[in-house]
CSV table of C-alpha atoms in Angstrom, one decimal:
chain,number,residue,atom,x,y,z
A,1,MET,CA,-137.4,9.4,-130.0
A,2,SER,CA,-134.2,10.7,-128.2
A,3,ARG,CA,-133.0,9.5,-124.9
A,4,ASP,CA,-134.1,12.5,-123.0
A,5,ASP,CA,-137.8,11.8,-123.9
A,6,HIS,CA,-137.8,9.0,-121.4
A,7,GLN,CA,-136.1,10.8,-118.5
A,8,PRO,CA,-138.5,10.8,-115.5
A,9,ALA,CA,-139.2,14.0,-113.6
A,10,GLY,CA,-137.6,14.5,-110.2
A,11,THR,CA,-139.9,14.8,-107.3
A,12,PRO,CA,-143.3,13.2,-106.8
A,13,ALA,CA,-145.0,16.6,-107.1
A,14,GLU,CA,-143.2,17.1,-110.5
A,15,ARG,CA,-144.2,13.7,-111.7
A,16,GLU,CA,-147.8,14.2,-110.7
A,17,ALA,CA,-147.8,17.6,-112.3
A,18,LEU,CA,-146.6,16.3,-115.6
A,19,GLU,CA,-149.1,13.5,-115.5
A,20,ALA,CA,-151.9,16.0,-114.8
A,21,LEU,CA,-150.7,18.1,-117.7
A,22,ARG,CA,-150.7,15.2,-120.1
A,23,GLN,CA,-154.2,14.2,-119.0
A,24,LEU,CA,-155.6,17.7,-119.5
A,25,PRO,CA,-158.4,17.5,-122.1
A,26,PRO,CA,-158.0,19.7,-125.1
A,27,PRO,CA,-160.0,22.9,-124.9
A,28,ALA,CA,-163.1,23.0,-127.2
A,29,ALA,CA,-162.6,25.5,-130.0
A,30,PRO,CA,-165.7,27.5,-130.9
A,31,ALA,CA,-167.4,26.2,-134.0
A,32,ALA,CA,-167.4,29.6,-135.6
A,33,LEU,CA,-163.6,29.8,-135.2
A,34,ARG,CA,-163.2,26.4,-136.8
A,35,LEU,CA,-165.2,27.6,-139.8
A,36,ARG,CA,-163.2,30.8,-140.1
A,37,ALA,CA,-159.8,29.2,-139.7
A,38,ARG,CA,-160.7,26.5,-142.2
A,39,ALA,CA,-161.8,29.0,-144.7
A,40,ALA,CA,-158.6,31.0,-144.2
A,41,PHE,CA,-156.5,27.9,-144.6
A,42,LEU,CA,-158.2,26.6,-147.7
A,43,GLY,CA,-158.1,30.1,-149.3
A,44,MET,CA,-161.9,30.7,-149.1
A,45,ASP,CA,-163.3,34.1,-148.3
A,46,ALA,CA,-163.7,34.4,-144.6
A,47,PRO,CA,-164.5,37.2,-142.3
A,48,ARG,CA,-161.5,38.3,-140.3
A,49,THR,CA,-161.8,39.4,-136.7
A,50,ARG,CA,-158.8,41.7,-137.1
A,51,ALA,CA,-157.6,43.8,-140.0
A,52,PRO,CA,-154.1,42.8,-141.0
A,53,ARG,CA,-153.3,46.3,-142.2
A,54,ARG,CA,-153.1,47.3,-138.6
A,55,ALA,CA,-150.0,45.3,-138.1
A,56,ILE,CA,-148.4,46.9,-141.2
A,57,VAL,CA,-149.3,50.4,-140.1
A,58,ALA,CA,-147.9,49.7,-136.6
A,59,ARG,CA,-144.6,48.4,-138.1
A,60,LEU,CA,-144.4,51.5,-140.3
A,61,LEU,CA,-145.0,53.8,-137.4
A,62,LEU,CA,-142.4,51.9,-135.3
A,63,ALA,CA,-139.8,52.2,-138.1
A,64,ALA,CA,-140.5,55.9,-138.5
A,65,ALA,CA,-140.1,56.4,-134.7
A,66,ALA,CA,-136.8,54.5,-134.8
A,67,ILE,CA,-135.5,56.6,-137.7
A,68,ALA,CA,-136.6,59.8,-135.9
A,69,ALA,CA,-134.9,58.6,-132.7
A,70,VAL,CA,-131.7,57.9,-134.6
A,71,VAL,CA,-131.8,61.3,-136.3
A,72,PHE,CA,-132.7,63.1,-133.1
A,73,GLY,CA,-130.1,61.2,-131.1
A,74,THR,CA,-127.4,62.0,-133.6
A,75,LEU,CA,-128.2,65.8,-133.9
A,76,PRO,CA,-125.5,67.9,-132.2
A,77,ALA,CA,-126.5,68.8,-128.7
A,78,GLY,CA,-124.1,71.8,-128.6
A,79,ARG,CA,-122.3,74.3,-130.7
A,80,TRP,CA,-119.0,76.1,-130.6
A,81,THR,CA,-119.2,79.7,-129.4
A,82,VAL,CA,-116.4,82.3,-130.1
A,83,THR,CA,-115.4,83.6,-126.7
A,84,ASP,CA,-112.4,85.8,-127.7
A,85,VAL,CA,-110.7,87.0,-130.9
A,86,LYS,CA,-107.5,88.9,-131.5
A,87,MET,CA,-107.2,90.6,-135.0
A,88,PRO,CA,-110.5,89.1,-136.3
A,89,GLN,CA,-109.8,90.5,-139.8
A,90,ASP,CA,-106.8,88.1,-140.0
A,91,ALA,CA,-108.8,85.0,-139.1
A,92,ARG,CA,-111.6,83.0,-140.6
A,93,LEU,CA,-114.3,80.9,-139.0
A,94,GLY,CA,-115.6,78.9,-142.0
A,95,ASN,CA,-115.9,81.7,-144.5
A,96,ARG,CA,-116.5,84.5,-142.1
A,97,PRO,CA,-114.3,86.7,-139.8
A,98,PRO,CA,-114.9,85.5,-136.3
A,99,ALA,CA,-116.8,87.6,-133.7
A,100,VAL,CA,-117.3,87.1,-130.0
A,101,GLY,CA,-120.7,85.4,-129.5
A,102,MET,CA,-120.8,83.8,-132.9
A,103,THR,CA,-121.7,80.1,-132.9
A,104,THR,CA,-120.9,77.4,-135.3
A,105,GLY,CA,-121.0,73.7,-135.8
A,106,ALA,CA,-118.2,71.8,-137.6
A,107,THR,CA,-116.0,74.3,-139.4
A,108,ALA,CA,-112.4,75.3,-140.2
A,109,VAL,CA,-110.6,77.9,-138.2
A,110,VAL,CA,-107.7,79.6,-140.0
A,111,THR,CA,-105.5,82.3,-138.5
A,112,GLU,CA,-102.8,84.5,-139.9
A,113,PRO,CA,-99.7,84.9,-137.7
A,114,SER,CA,-101.2,88.0,-136.0
A,115,ALA,CA,-104.6,86.5,-135.1
A,116,GLU,CA,-105.9,84.2,-132.3
A,117,VAL,CA,-109.4,82.8,-132.0
A,118,GLU,CA,-110.8,81.2,-128.8
A,119,VAL,CA,-113.9,78.9,-129.0
A,120,GLN,CA,-115.8,77.0,-126.4
A,121,LEU,CA,-118.1,74.0,-126.7
A,122,GLU,CA,-120.9,74.5,-124.2
A,123,SER,CA,-119.3,74.1,-120.8
A,124,ASP,CA,-117.1,71.2,-121.8
A,125,ILE,CA,-114.0,72.4,-123.6
A,126,ARG,CA,-112.3,75.7,-124.4
A,127,LEU,CA,-109.7,76.0,-127.2
A,128,ARG,CA,-107.5,78.8,-128.2
A,129,VAL,CA,-106.2,78.7,-131.8
A,130,LEU,CA,-103.0,80.6,-132.0
A,131,GLY,CA,-101.6,82.5,-135.0
A,132,ASP,CA,-100.6,80.8,-138.3
A,133,SER,CA,-102.8,77.8,-137.6
A,134,GLU,CA,-105.4,75.8,-139.4
A,135,VAL,CA,-107.8,73.7,-137.4
A,136,ARG,CA,-111.0,71.7,-138.2
A,137,LEU,CA,-113.5,71.8,-135.4
A,138,PRO,CA,-116.0,68.9,-135.1
A,139,ASP,CA,-119.8,69.1,-134.6
A,140,GLY,CA,-120.9,68.9,-131.0
A,141,PRO,CA,-121.7,65.5,-129.6
A,142,GLY,CA,-125.1,63.9,-130.4
A,143,ARG,CA,-127.7,63.5,-127.6
A,144,TRP,CA,-127.5,59.7,-127.5
A,145,TRP,CA,-125.2,58.7,-130.4
A,146,ARG,CA,-122.2,60.1,-132.2
A,147,ARG,CA,-120.4,60.5,-128.9
A,148,SER,CA,-116.8,60.5,-130.3
A,149,LEU,CA,-115.5,63.8,-131.7
A,150,ALA,CA,-112.2,64.7,-133.3
A,151,LEU,CA,-110.4,68.0,-133.8
A,152,HIS,CA,-108.0,67.9,-136.7
A,153,LEU,CA,-104.9,70.1,-136.5
A,154,GLU,CA,-103.5,70.7,-139.9
A,155,ALA,CA,-101.0,73.4,-139.0
A,156,GLY,CA,-100.1,75.7,-136.1
A,157,GLU,CA,-100.9,75.4,-132.4
A,158,VAL,CA,-103.9,75.0,-130.2
A,159,TYR,CA,-104.2,75.3,-126.4
A,160,GLY,CA,-107.1,73.9,-124.6
A,161,THR,CA,-108.8,72.9,-121.3
A,162,THR,CA,-111.7,70.9,-120.1
A,163,GLY,CA,-111.7,72.9,-116.9
A,164,GLY,CA,-110.6,69.9,-114.8
A,165,GLU,CA,-113.7,67.9,-115.6
A,166,ARG,CA,-113.8,64.7,-117.6
A,167,LEU,CA,-115.8,64.9,-120.7
A,168,PRO,CA,-119.0,62.9,-121.0
A,169,TYR,CA,-118.0,61.9,-124.5
A,170,THR,CA,-114.7,61.1,-126.3
A,171,PHE,CA,-112.7,64.0,-127.7
A,172,ARG,CA,-109.6,63.4,-129.8
A,173,LEU,CA,-106.9,65.6,-131.0
A,174,LYS,CA,-105.7,64.4,-134.4
A,175,THR,CA,-102.8,65.2,-136.7
A,176,PRO,CA,-101.4,63.0,-139.6
A,177,GLU,CA,-98.8,61.5,-137.3
A,178,ALA,CA,-100.4,61.3,-133.9
A,179,GLU,CA,-103.6,61.5,-131.9
A,180,ALA,CA,-104.5,62.0,-128.3
A,181,VAL,CA,-107.7,61.5,-126.2
A,182,LEU,CA,-108.6,64.1,-123.6
A,183,THR,CA,-109.5,62.7,-120.2
A,184,GLY,CA,-110.0,66.0,-118.2
A,185,THR,CA,-107.0,68.0,-119.3
A,186,THR,CA,-105.2,71.3,-119.8
A,187,PHE,CA,-103.0,70.8,-122.8
A,188,ALA,CA,-101.4,72.2,-126.0
A,189,VAL,CA,-100.8,70.6,-129.3
A,190,PHE,CA,-98.7,72.0,-132.2
A,191,ARG,CA,-97.1,70.8,-135.4
A,192,THR,CA,-93.6,71.5,-136.6
A,193,GLY,CA,-92.0,70.6,-139.9
A,194,ASP,CA,-91.5,67.0,-138.9
A,195,ALA,CA,-93.5,66.3,-135.8
A,196,THR,CA,-96.6,66.8,-133.6
A,197,CYS,CA,-96.0,67.9,-130.1
A,198,PHE,CA,-98.4,67.4,-127.2
A,199,CYS,CA,-97.9,69.4,-124.0
A,200,LEU,CA,-99.6,68.3,-120.8
A,201,TYR,CA,-100.1,70.8,-118.0
A,202,ALA,CA,-102.9,69.0,-116.0
A,203,GLY,CA,-104.9,65.9,-116.2
A,204,ALA,CA,-104.0,63.2,-118.7
A,205,LEU,CA,-103.7,62.6,-122.4
A,206,GLN,CA,-103.9,59.1,-124.0
A,207,ILE,CA,-101.4,59.6,-126.8
A,208,ARG,CA,-101.0,57.3,-129.8
A,209,ASP,CA,-98.1,57.5,-132.3
A,210,ARG,CA,-100.0,56.7,-135.5
A,211,VAL,CA,-96.8,56.2,-137.6
A,212,GLY,CA,-94.8,54.2,-135.1
A,213,LYS,CA,-97.9,52.4,-133.9
A,214,ARG,CA,-97.1,52.9,-130.2
A,215,ASP,CA,-98.9,54.3,-127.2
A,216,VAL,CA,-97.0,57.1,-125.3
A,217,ASP,CA,-97.2,57.8,-121.6
A,218,LEU,CA,-96.8,61.5,-121.0
A,219,PRO,CA,-96.3,62.8,-117.4
A,220,VAL,CA,-97.8,66.0,-116.3
A,221,GLY,CA,-95.5,69.0,-116.9
A,222,ARG,CA,-93.9,67.4,-120.0
A,223,ARG,CA,-94.3,67.5,-123.7
A,224,VAL,CA,-93.7,64.8,-126.3
A,225,PHE,CA,-92.7,65.0,-130.0
A,226,ILE,CA,-94.2,62.4,-132.2
A,227,TYR,CA,-92.2,62.2,-135.4
A,228,ARG,CA,-93.6,61.9,-138.9
A,229,ASP,CA,-90.8,59.4,-139.8
A,230,GLY,CA,-91.8,57.0,-137.0
A,231,ARG,CA,-88.7,57.4,-134.9
A,232,GLU,CA,-88.9,57.0,-131.1
A,233,PRO,CA,-91.0,59.9,-129.5
A,234,SER,CA,-89.0,62.4,-127.5
A,235,ILE,CA,-90.3,63.5,-124.1
A,236,GLN,CA,-89.0,66.8,-122.7
A,237,PRO,CA,-89.9,69.3,-120.0
A,238,LEU,CA,-92.4,72.1,-120.9
A,239,ASP,CA,-90.6,75.3,-121.8
A,240,ALA,CA,-91.3,78.5,-119.9
A,241,PRO,CA,-93.6,80.3,-122.4
A,242,GLU,CA,-95.7,77.1,-122.8
A,243,GLN,CA,-95.8,76.7,-119.0
A,244,MET,CA,-97.1,80.2,-118.6
A,245,LYS,CA,-99.8,80.0,-121.3
A,246,LEU,CA,-101.0,76.7,-120.1
A,247,GLN,CA,-101.2,77.9,-116.5
A,248,MET,CA,-103.3,80.9,-117.6
A,249,MET,CA,-105.6,78.5,-119.6
A,250,ASP,CA,-105.9,76.2,-116.6
A,251,ASP,CA,-106.5,79.1,-114.1
A,252,GLN,CA,-109.3,80.6,-116.3
A,253,GLY,CA,-111.0,77.2,-116.5
A,254,MET,CA,-114.4,77.4,-118.2
A,255,PRO,CA,-115.7,81.0,-118.0
A,256,PRO,CA,-119.4,81.7,-118.8
A,257,ARG,CA,-120.0,82.0,-122.5
A,258,PRO,CA,-121.0,85.4,-123.9
B,1,MET,CA,-155.3,20.1,-147.3
B,2,ASP,CA,-158.6,19.7,-145.4
B,3,ALA,CA,-157.3,16.6,-143.7
B,4,PHE,CA,-154.2,18.6,-142.7
B,5,PHE,CA,-156.4,21.3,-141.2
B,6,GLN,CA,-158.6,18.8,-139.3
B,7,HIS,CA,-155.6,17.1,-137.9
B,8,TYR,CA,-153.9,20.2,-136.6
B,9,PHE,CA,-156.8,22.6,-135.8
B,10,GLU,CA,-157.5,21.4,-132.3
B,11,ARG,CA,-153.9,21.0,-131.4
B,12,VAL,CA,-153.1,24.5,-132.6
B,13,TYR,CA,-156.0,26.1,-130.8
B,14,GLY,CA,-155.3,24.2,-127.6
B,15,TYR,CA,-151.6,25.2,-127.7
B,16,VAL,CA,-152.4,28.8,-128.4
B,17,VAL,CA,-155.1,29.2,-125.8
B,18,ARG,CA,-153.0,27.6,-123.1
B,19,LEU,CA,-150.1,29.8,-124.0
B,20,VAL,CA,-151.9,33.2,-124.1
B,21,ARG,CA,-154.7,32.3,-121.6
B,22,ASN,CA,-157.1,34.6,-123.5
B,23,PRO,CA,-159.7,32.9,-125.6
B,24,SER,CA,-160.5,36.0,-127.7
B,25,LEU,CA,-156.8,36.5,-128.5
B,26,ALA,CA,-156.4,32.8,-129.1
B,27,GLU,CA,-159.1,32.9,-131.8
B,28,ASP,CA,-157.4,35.7,-133.6
B,29,ILE,CA,-154.0,34.1,-133.4
B,30,SER,CA,-155.2,30.6,-134.5
B,31,GLN,CA,-157.0,32.1,-137.5
B,32,ASP,CA,-153.8,34.1,-138.5
B,33,ALA,CA,-151.7,31.0,-137.9
B,34,PHE,CA,-153.7,28.9,-140.3
B,35,LEU,CA,-153.5,31.8,-142.9
B,36,ARG,CA,-149.7,31.8,-142.6
B,37,LEU,CA,-149.6,28.0,-142.7
B,38,SER,CA,-151.6,28.0,-145.9
B,39,ARG,CA,-149.3,30.5,-147.6
B,40,SER,CA,-146.2,28.4,-147.0
B,41,LEU,CA,-147.7,24.9,-147.4
B,42,GLU,CA,-146.1,24.5,-150.8
B,43,SER,CA,-142.6,24.7,-149.3
B,44,LEU,CA,-143.3,21.8,-146.9
B,45,ASP,CA,-141.5,18.6,-147.5
B,46,PRO,CA,-144.3,15.9,-147.6
B,47,ARG,CA,-141.8,13.2,-146.5
B,48,ARG,CA,-141.2,14.9,-143.1
B,49,ASP,CA,-143.5,15.2,-140.1
B,50,PRO,CA,-144.9,18.7,-140.4
B,51,SER,CA,-145.5,19.1,-136.6
B,52,GLY,CA,-142.3,21.0,-136.1
B,53,TRP,CA,-143.1,23.4,-138.9
B,54,VAL,CA,-146.7,23.9,-137.7
B,55,PHE,CA,-145.7,24.8,-134.2
B,56,THR,CA,-142.8,27.0,-135.4
B,57,VAL,CA,-145.3,29.1,-137.4
B,58,VAL,CA,-147.8,29.2,-134.6
B,59,THR,CA,-145.2,30.1,-131.9
B,60,ASN,CA,-144.0,33.0,-134.1
B,61,VAL,CA,-147.6,34.2,-134.6
B,62,VAL,CA,-148.0,34.1,-130.8
B,63,ARG,CA,-144.8,36.1,-130.2
B,64,ASP,CA,-145.8,38.7,-132.8
B,65,TYR,CA,-149.0,39.2,-131.0
B,66,TRP,CA,-147.3,39.5,-127.7
B,67,ARG,CA,-145.1,42.2,-129.1
B,68,SER,CA,-148.0,44.0,-130.5
B,69,ARG,CA,-149.9,46.8,-128.9
B,70,HIS,CA,-153.1,45.0,-129.6
B,71,ALA,CA,-152.2,42.1,-127.4
B,72,LYS,CA,-151.2,44.4,-124.6
B,73,ALA,CA,-154.5,46.3,-124.9
B,74,ALA,CA,-156.5,43.1,-125.0
B,75,GLY,CA,-154.7,41.9,-121.9
B,76,ARG,CA,-152.9,38.5,-121.6
B,77,ARG,CA,-154.5,37.3,-118.4
B,78,VAL,CA,-157.9,35.7,-117.9
B,79,ASP,CA,-159.4,33.5,-115.4
B,80,ALA,CA,-157.5,30.3,-116.1
B,81,ASP,CA,-160.2,28.2,-114.6
B,82,ARG,CA,-162.6,29.2,-117.3
B,83,LEU,CA,-160.4,28.3,-120.2
B,84,TRP,CA,-161.7,24.9,-120.6
B,85,GLU,CA,-164.0,22.5,-118.8
B,86,THR,CA,-163.0,19.2,-117.2
B,87,ALA,CA,-164.2,16.2,-119.2
B,88,GLU,CA,-166.3,14.0,-117.1
B,89,ASP,CA,-165.9,10.2,-117.3
B,90,PRO,CA,-169.3,8.6,-116.6
B,91,ALA,CA,-167.5,5.5,-115.3
B,92,ASP,CA,-165.8,7.5,-112.5
B,93,SER,CA,-167.2,7.5,-109.0
B,94,PRO,CA,-168.2,10.8,-107.6
B,95,GLN,CA,-165.0,10.7,-105.5
B,96,GLN,CA,-162.9,10.1,-108.6
B,97,GLN,CA,-164.7,12.8,-110.5
B,98,LEU,CA,-164.0,15.2,-107.7
B,99,GLU,CA,-160.3,14.3,-107.6
B,100,ARG,CA,-160.0,14.6,-111.4
B,101,ARG,CA,-161.6,18.1,-111.2
B,102,GLU,CA,-159.2,19.1,-108.5
B,103,ARG,CA,-156.2,17.9,-110.5
B,104,HIS,CA,-157.3,19.7,-113.6
B,105,GLU,CA,-157.9,22.9,-111.8
B,106,ALA,CA,-154.6,22.7,-109.9
B,107,ILE,CA,-152.6,22.1,-113.1
B,108,GLN,CA,-154.5,24.9,-114.9
B,109,GLN,CA,-153.7,27.3,-112.1
B,110,ALA,CA,-150.0,26.1,-112.1
B,111,LEU,CA,-149.7,26.6,-115.8
B,112,ALA,CA,-151.3,30.0,-115.6
B,113,ARG,CA,-148.7,31.1,-113.1
B,114,LEU,CA,-145.7,30.0,-115.1
B,115,ALA,CA,-143.7,32.4,-117.1
B,116,PRO,CA,-144.6,32.3,-120.8
B,117,ALA,CA,-141.3,30.8,-121.8
B,118,ASP,CA,-141.8,28.0,-119.4
B,119,ARG,CA,-145.3,27.4,-120.6
B,120,GLU,CA,-144.1,27.2,-124.2
B,121,VAL,CA,-141.5,24.5,-123.6
B,122,LEU,CA,-143.8,22.5,-121.4
B,123,LEU,CA,-146.6,22.5,-123.9
B,124,LEU,CA,-144.4,21.6,-126.7
B,125,ARG,CA,-142.2,18.9,-125.0
B,126,THR,CA,-144.7,17.4,-122.5
B,127,TYR,CA,-148.1,18.0,-123.9
B,128,GLU,CA,-147.4,17.8,-127.6
B,129,GLU,CA,-144.6,15.3,-127.1
B,130,ILE,CA,-142.3,17.0,-129.6
B,131,GLU,CA,-138.7,16.0,-129.5
B,132,THR,CA,-136.1,18.2,-127.9
B,133,ALA,CA,-134.2,19.0,-131.0
B,134,GLN,CA,-137.4,19.9,-132.8
B,135,VAL,CA,-138.6,22.1,-129.9
B,136,GLY,CA,-135.2,23.8,-130.2
B,137,LYS,CA,-135.9,24.6,-133.8
B,138,ILE,CA,-139.4,25.9,-133.0
B,139,LEU,CA,-138.1,28.1,-130.1
B,140,GLY,CA,-134.8,29.1,-131.7
B,141,LEU,CA,-132.8,27.4,-128.9
B,142,ARG,CA,-130.0,24.8,-128.8
B,143,PRO,CA,-131.1,21.3,-127.5
B,144,ASP,CA,-129.1,21.9,-124.3
B,145,ALA,CA,-131.0,25.1,-123.7
B,146,VAL,CA,-134.3,23.3,-124.3
B,147,ARG,CA,-133.4,20.7,-121.8
B,148,GLN,CA,-132.4,23.2,-119.2
B,149,ARG,CA,-135.5,25.3,-119.8
B,150,HIS,CA,-137.7,22.2,-119.6
B,151,SER,CA,-136.1,21.1,-116.4
B,152,ARG,CA,-136.6,24.5,-114.8
B,153,ALA,CA,-140.2,24.6,-116.0
B,154,VAL,CA,-140.9,21.1,-114.7
B,155,ARG,CA,-139.4,22.1,-111.3
B,156,ARG,CA,-141.5,25.2,-111.2
B,157,LEU,CA,-144.6,23.5,-112.4
B,158,GLY,CA,-144.2,20.9,-109.6
B,159,GLU,CA,-144.0,23.6,-106.9
B,160,LEU,CA,-147.0,25.5,-108.3
B,161,TYR,CA,-149.0,22.3,-108.7
B,162,ARG,CA,-148.2,21.2,-105.1
B,163,ASP,CA,-149.3,24.6,-103.8
B,164,ALA,CA,-152.5,24.6,-105.9
B,165,MET,CA,-153.3,21.1,-104.8
B,166,GLY,CA,-152.9,22.2,-101.2
B,167,GLU,CA,-155.4,25.0,-101.8
B,168,GLU,CA,-157.8,22.7,-103.6
B,169,SER,CA,-157.7,20.3,-100.7
B,170,GLY,CA,-158.3,23.1,-98.3
B,171,ARG,CA,-155.2,22.3,-96.3
């Protein structure tokens, strides 16, 4: 026996209690139980008081409920709604021309130079895809799970705002050379021949240079170029047209969806 | 195998009924426990004391029932005083018999009011006298954790026993 088996209890009450416990007589098992348990142990036929199938059915139901919860919790709780379109015949939402009021889940938005498409995800985020752009929109967030979304900018320019509110889930802007997390923001992002540029009008962006593997602090009212070749990012003031478009975006906030 | 059954049956039933405090549930659990034991008896090493393995299987069956809706519907609590009767020793004087009954009822009340985890460790360490390391394997705990849990359970048992004895004595 190990050393701790001989350690005495502390107080007199504890020692008395342990002694009383040791002196407890064993409870008398019913004779019928003895017969049933013995038969079960020795492999004889014996009547069971409970059907074992119940436990299996219960486990199957629990597994089904868990799967249903995962599926339900992962289903998108919101969709993108088209709130404005300029030259819809020169744009595509998936494989269709966009129209105000149209809704969609994850899809590609492609615009010719003359077109612009504005979409809104519930009351959370509003995006305006400018001309000559290609953007992949994510599905809306799940109810309980799948709470991290990412918009992929392949080409062109996107302006956006969360209306000054922090999102209840994570929303990333991604390009091959950079990514940024919105934290309650009015912003723009565009790609040039050799860089991604993030513009910050209000709020904050957590920016990551994916090639140079560095985090970038961007002050409000500035923009930063993250280069494809990994050189040091370049922070500059917003130019006048950007400032104006971002101010309009921020002023409009999150209008009611059509 | 019959000898194995006869040796462990009373111990298993006693452990289960004290743990779940429901004789009807304890019967079901004990019967299921012996069914499970019979299925895995072949894997038992005959050179080793099987107590640890027996109580591991039984403890797992108890926990499965606690998690089941059936156990919740049947209810876990019964009148602890009715779980078993105090054995009378004919050599005892009436005063000694009275004191013995008071102690037994007090300890039963105290046990009933403990948390199930505390009851588990006390029944295995103190009543069944299973070593700490083995109790750890049964409950899935490190030996240090078993010692801590046992100390806490003893402390709590002492307090409850003292209170129950105060009630029994009518103080």
